Amino acid sequence: MAELEGLEFGKSDFVLLDEVTMEQFMENLKLRFEKARIYTFIGEVVVSVNPYRHLDIYGKEVIEDYRGRELYENPPHLYAVADAAYKAMKRRAKDTCIVISGESGAGKTEASKYIMQYIAAITNPSQRAEVESVKNVLLKSNCVLEAFGNAKTNRNDNSSRFGKYMDINFNFNGDPTGGHINNYLLEKVRPSVLRGGSDGLLKSLYLQRDPAEYAYTSQGASNNDSLCHKAVMAALKVIGFTTEEISSIYKILSTILHLGNLQFTSDGEHVVLVGEDTVKHISELTSTEPENTRKALLYRTVATGGGEVIEKGHSEQEASYGRDAFAKALYERLFAWIVGRINSVIQVMDYNPALHGKNTVIGVLDIYGFEIFDNNSFEQFCINYCNEKLQQLFIELILRQEQDEYQREGITWQNIEYFNNQIIVDLVEQPHKGIISVLDEACLTAGKVTDTVCLDSMNKKLGQHPHYTSRKLCPADKTMDFNRDFRIRHYAGDVTYSVEGFLDKNKDPLFQDFKRLMYNSSDPVLKEMWPDGKMSITEVTKRPLTAATLFKNSIIALVDKLACKEPYYVRCIKPNEVKSPLLFDDGRCQHQVAYLGLLENVHVRRAGFAYRQPYARFLQRYKMTCEYTWPNHLMSSDQEAVEAIVNQHGFEDDVAYGHTKLFVRTPRTLFTLEQERAALIPILVLFLQKVWRGALARMRCRKIRAIYTIMAYYKCYKVKAHFWEVERRFTNVRNMADYGKSVEWPTPPAALVQFHRITQHLYRRWWARQLIKNIPPSDMAEVRAKVAALSALSGERVDWGYSRAWERDYLTNAKDSPLTSTNFVRITKELKNKDQYSQVLFSCSVRMLNWFNNTKDRALLITDKHIYRLEPKKHFKVQKRISLDSVVGVSVTSGSDQMVALHTASQDDFLVHLQRGQLNPNQDRVGELVGVGCVCSSVGVCNHCSCTSALKPLCCHLRVNAWGHAPFTTSSKGDVTGA
């Protein structure tokens, strides 16, 4: 915490003041208020100053900062004490309570709302619907209870005119399962329907919008309740109020306003009502008969000792008194019914500790603060008595907690002087002697007993009490009036009370006629509020307890309930009387600090030791300041390690060692340790960053190594799996008719793509071998030629004669050329003797096309040395002889025509069309010309490509052409497109 708030904001904990004096306390409080630091710790107590403005310190991000953190890990805040109470409840299964106290306008109601919002925000992380429903009802109940129980006063825009204690029940998971609300209502009339209701609603209730038109609202402070009204209506629906119930609430509030405007007058003998229309409106709104309503307002039914029932008419004063009592009772019972209705919704249902675990509770007390007005009446008396009881509880619990802790830890306790307000509590509540007893006795006394008589009785019985005085007991004190005022010296200061109205407000009697009237109403909500109206007038009942006694009993029960829980305190301070966010009234604030006992609280907290911490937590925070404890100590216990830290810094005379905690006497020791820790933290952070980054790098390296190992094993597996799959598919191909040609190859892994191609190539060679070995040797030359043609043409030509037997020398074949074969055989013999060629590779009749578009029939002869163009009509006379070495390329088309272009180095190209003979008029001889020219087994190896072709250049050029180079191209229509 010391690191989060700098010294410019003052001390975040009053315990850490250099000197505990009122001057230093007020100086620190003022500085923090001016710096918008409205919260300050006193140990585990939060001191809150009302900022009178909105501060951006309550959002979701702030809630997350405080969730689950220790009390001193963050700057002081309401969220810190709320989280501490929640952790104590959840971790140790202890019931806790948060007591919010302070005078009117100090911000208690807002503090309770922020605490409730925080608890709602940190619970139910799984968003269970039933838990969310309970949370919504708990939050919305605040809005409803404030609307009916708070009022705008001159000192406070939202002054609590009632006390509220809410128990929130939690299951073993720490989620809210329900709750219960106790209310302590004092002032009983504050309808808010005028400002917020619609015109149609007001018309149906016979109301006007101006509050000045009604006696009960004409003198109060006006407040714009339109937004509040909408919020309240929405909250009622969320809680579960039905439309009929909300309508009944409107009608009851309207009835109270109409009652305030009822006037009575006397005609001499009887009291009569002024304005019968108002009575009719009241009867309609309360669902009663107009005559019964009129009689209840004007008469009182009395049972005599003999059982006879008579009607006794009221005087004007009695009628007005009965009217006001009836209005207050309506509002009181409406408020109690609303609280009961909320309790019925949020109560824990069907909870079995054996099945669901221990049910723990957090209590939140938001009750009226101490009040000192110019005119203080019965309500202020009850409020200030309540605050006396809570102050007594605060002192007892704080002192008891401190004393118990010192005793548990074996530390010598130092007695602290403090004001014990038990004497003031006894002044108010002591049986037979206290002020409440005197009031009750006066109310029970037969005959006419006035407030003045009651004051005389208090003067007689309490005249010697050091904290009680009056004008009669102190005639020189002119600040009090004779026969009216008395003064009590409260812990918060002297308060002068006016006794006028004390007895009437204490008795607060309500005639039985009104109870029976409401019980007999046809409105079920009204009937439910008045169960005591069922009794007959002749039934004997005990006299009801007075208002003061009822209030005393409820406050005693409240204190007993708080005393059995682990308390957490929020002490609220009002900085000024004008609601200014800038003004800090030193005198006003000092008075509140005094009567709240805050200075005594600091003294108690610093009774010998200003700071205490469990050894483990102290060691965790400061172990880096000692070489023997960083990073981990090797001593037998944490206490020894803490002693090593203390001794190294020379603080052994400023500390004490308890059984489980270290106690530090002065704040200076703590500040010194904090400063040294703050200097070491950056060094440690860098060191930890280095170590952590190294650890991250090593982890990353191990992951990468593991990844590569897995990849290697996986690749190995995929390779083996591929081999196994290939083996499985091809294991029986020798026995298959097609030797496995129809078997589909598996897709290889990336690492085996090249190997897969080689394997397929080997398989195809083996498959070809299986086919070739069955071919007769005499046919092998033709097979080689066809393979060569297939390779050279590369699929560019669809039909190239591969399905027939190749004759090669067609001009010699008598069947194909019966007229010229004999003459051609003779000519070839002559050319062989002349040119010394070894064999005829191809011969065929052709048709020539010259540059003048003339055609002539010729013969083509290809030997292993020359290419001859012969003229058949002139006995195959040689027209042209081309050396085979001069041929640089051959072009053919992709169609079915028989066009062949021969390209020479001298660019003396010629184009021929192969003619079909008599053997088969549809033969394609282009493929045969290419094939037999590429393969000839009787000749040596080609110098270009190592093939055994007699037509060596033609072989190479055809192969180049087949591989897609530029010797020739063909069009899709079969035309020659290039040479």
PDB file of C-alpha atoms in Angstrom, residues 94 97 392-408 413 418 559-567 569 601 604 612:
ATOM      1  CA  LYS A  94     -16.995 -17.317  10.146  1.00  0.00           C
ATOM      2  CA  CYS A  97     -20.622  -8.095   9.724  1.00  0.00           C
ATOM      3  CA  GLN A 392     -20.282   0.837  23.053  1.00  0.00           C
ATOM      4  CA  LEU A 393     -20.118  -2.279  20.898  1.00  0.00           C
ATOM      5  CA  PHE A 394     -17.343  -0.746  18.801  1.00  0.00           C
ATOM      6  CA  ILE A 395     -15.203   0.057  21.830  1.00  0.00           C
ATOM      7  CA  GLU A 396     -15.792  -3.331  23.412  1.00  0.00           C
ATOM      8  CA  LEU A 397     -15.044  -5.294  20.238  1.00  0.00           C
ATOM      9  CA  ILE A 398     -11.975  -3.280  19.279  1.00  0.00           C
ATOM     10  CA  LEU A 399     -10.493  -3.454  22.747  1.00  0.00           C
ATOM     11  CA  ARG A 400     -11.451  -7.080  23.115  1.00  0.00           C
ATOM     12  CA  GLN A 401      -9.938  -7.981  19.753  1.00  0.00           C
ATOM     13  CA  GLU A 402      -6.708  -6.182  20.600  1.00  0.00           C
ATOM     14  CA  GLN A 403      -6.513  -7.702  24.067  1.00  0.00           C
ATOM     15  CA  ASP A 404      -7.295 -11.187  22.774  1.00  0.00           C
ATOM     16  CA  GLU A 405      -4.619 -10.896  20.096  1.00  0.00           C
ATOM     17  CA  TYR A 406      -1.953  -9.771  22.578  1.00  0.00           C
ATOM     18  CA  GLN A 407      -2.892 -12.603  24.917  1.00  0.00           C
ATOM     19  CA  ARG A 408      -2.835 -15.176  22.137  1.00  0.00           C
ATOM     20  CA  TRP A 413      -0.909  -5.622  27.067  1.00  0.00           C
ATOM     21  CA  TYR A 418     -10.649   5.705  26.614  1.00  0.00           C
ATOM     22  CA  VAL A 559     -26.221  -5.495  19.227  1.00  0.00           C
ATOM     23  CA  ASP A 560     -26.379  -9.121  20.393  1.00  0.00           C
ATOM     24  CA  LYS A 561     -26.524 -10.236  16.779  1.00  0.00           C
ATOM     25  CA  LEU A 562     -23.510  -8.094  15.847  1.00  0.00           C
ATOM     26  CA  ALA A 563     -21.513  -9.185  18.889  1.00  0.00           C
ATOM     27  CA  CYS A 564     -21.475 -12.838  17.778  1.00  0.00           C
ATOM     28  CA  LYS A 565     -19.944 -11.955  14.385  1.00  0.00           C
ATOM     29  CA  GLU A 566     -16.471 -10.865  13.355  1.00  0.00           C
ATOM     30  CA  PRO A 567     -16.922  -7.112  12.870  1.00  0.00           C
ATOM     31  CA  TYR A 569     -16.121  -1.053  10.508  1.00  0.00           C
ATOM     32  CA  ASN A 601      -8.932   3.648  18.048  1.00  0.00           C
ATOM     33  CA  VAL A 604      -5.525   1.140  20.827  1.00  0.00           C
ATOM     34  CA  ARG A 612       1.768  -6.687  13.281  1.00  0.00           C
TER      35      ARG A 612
END
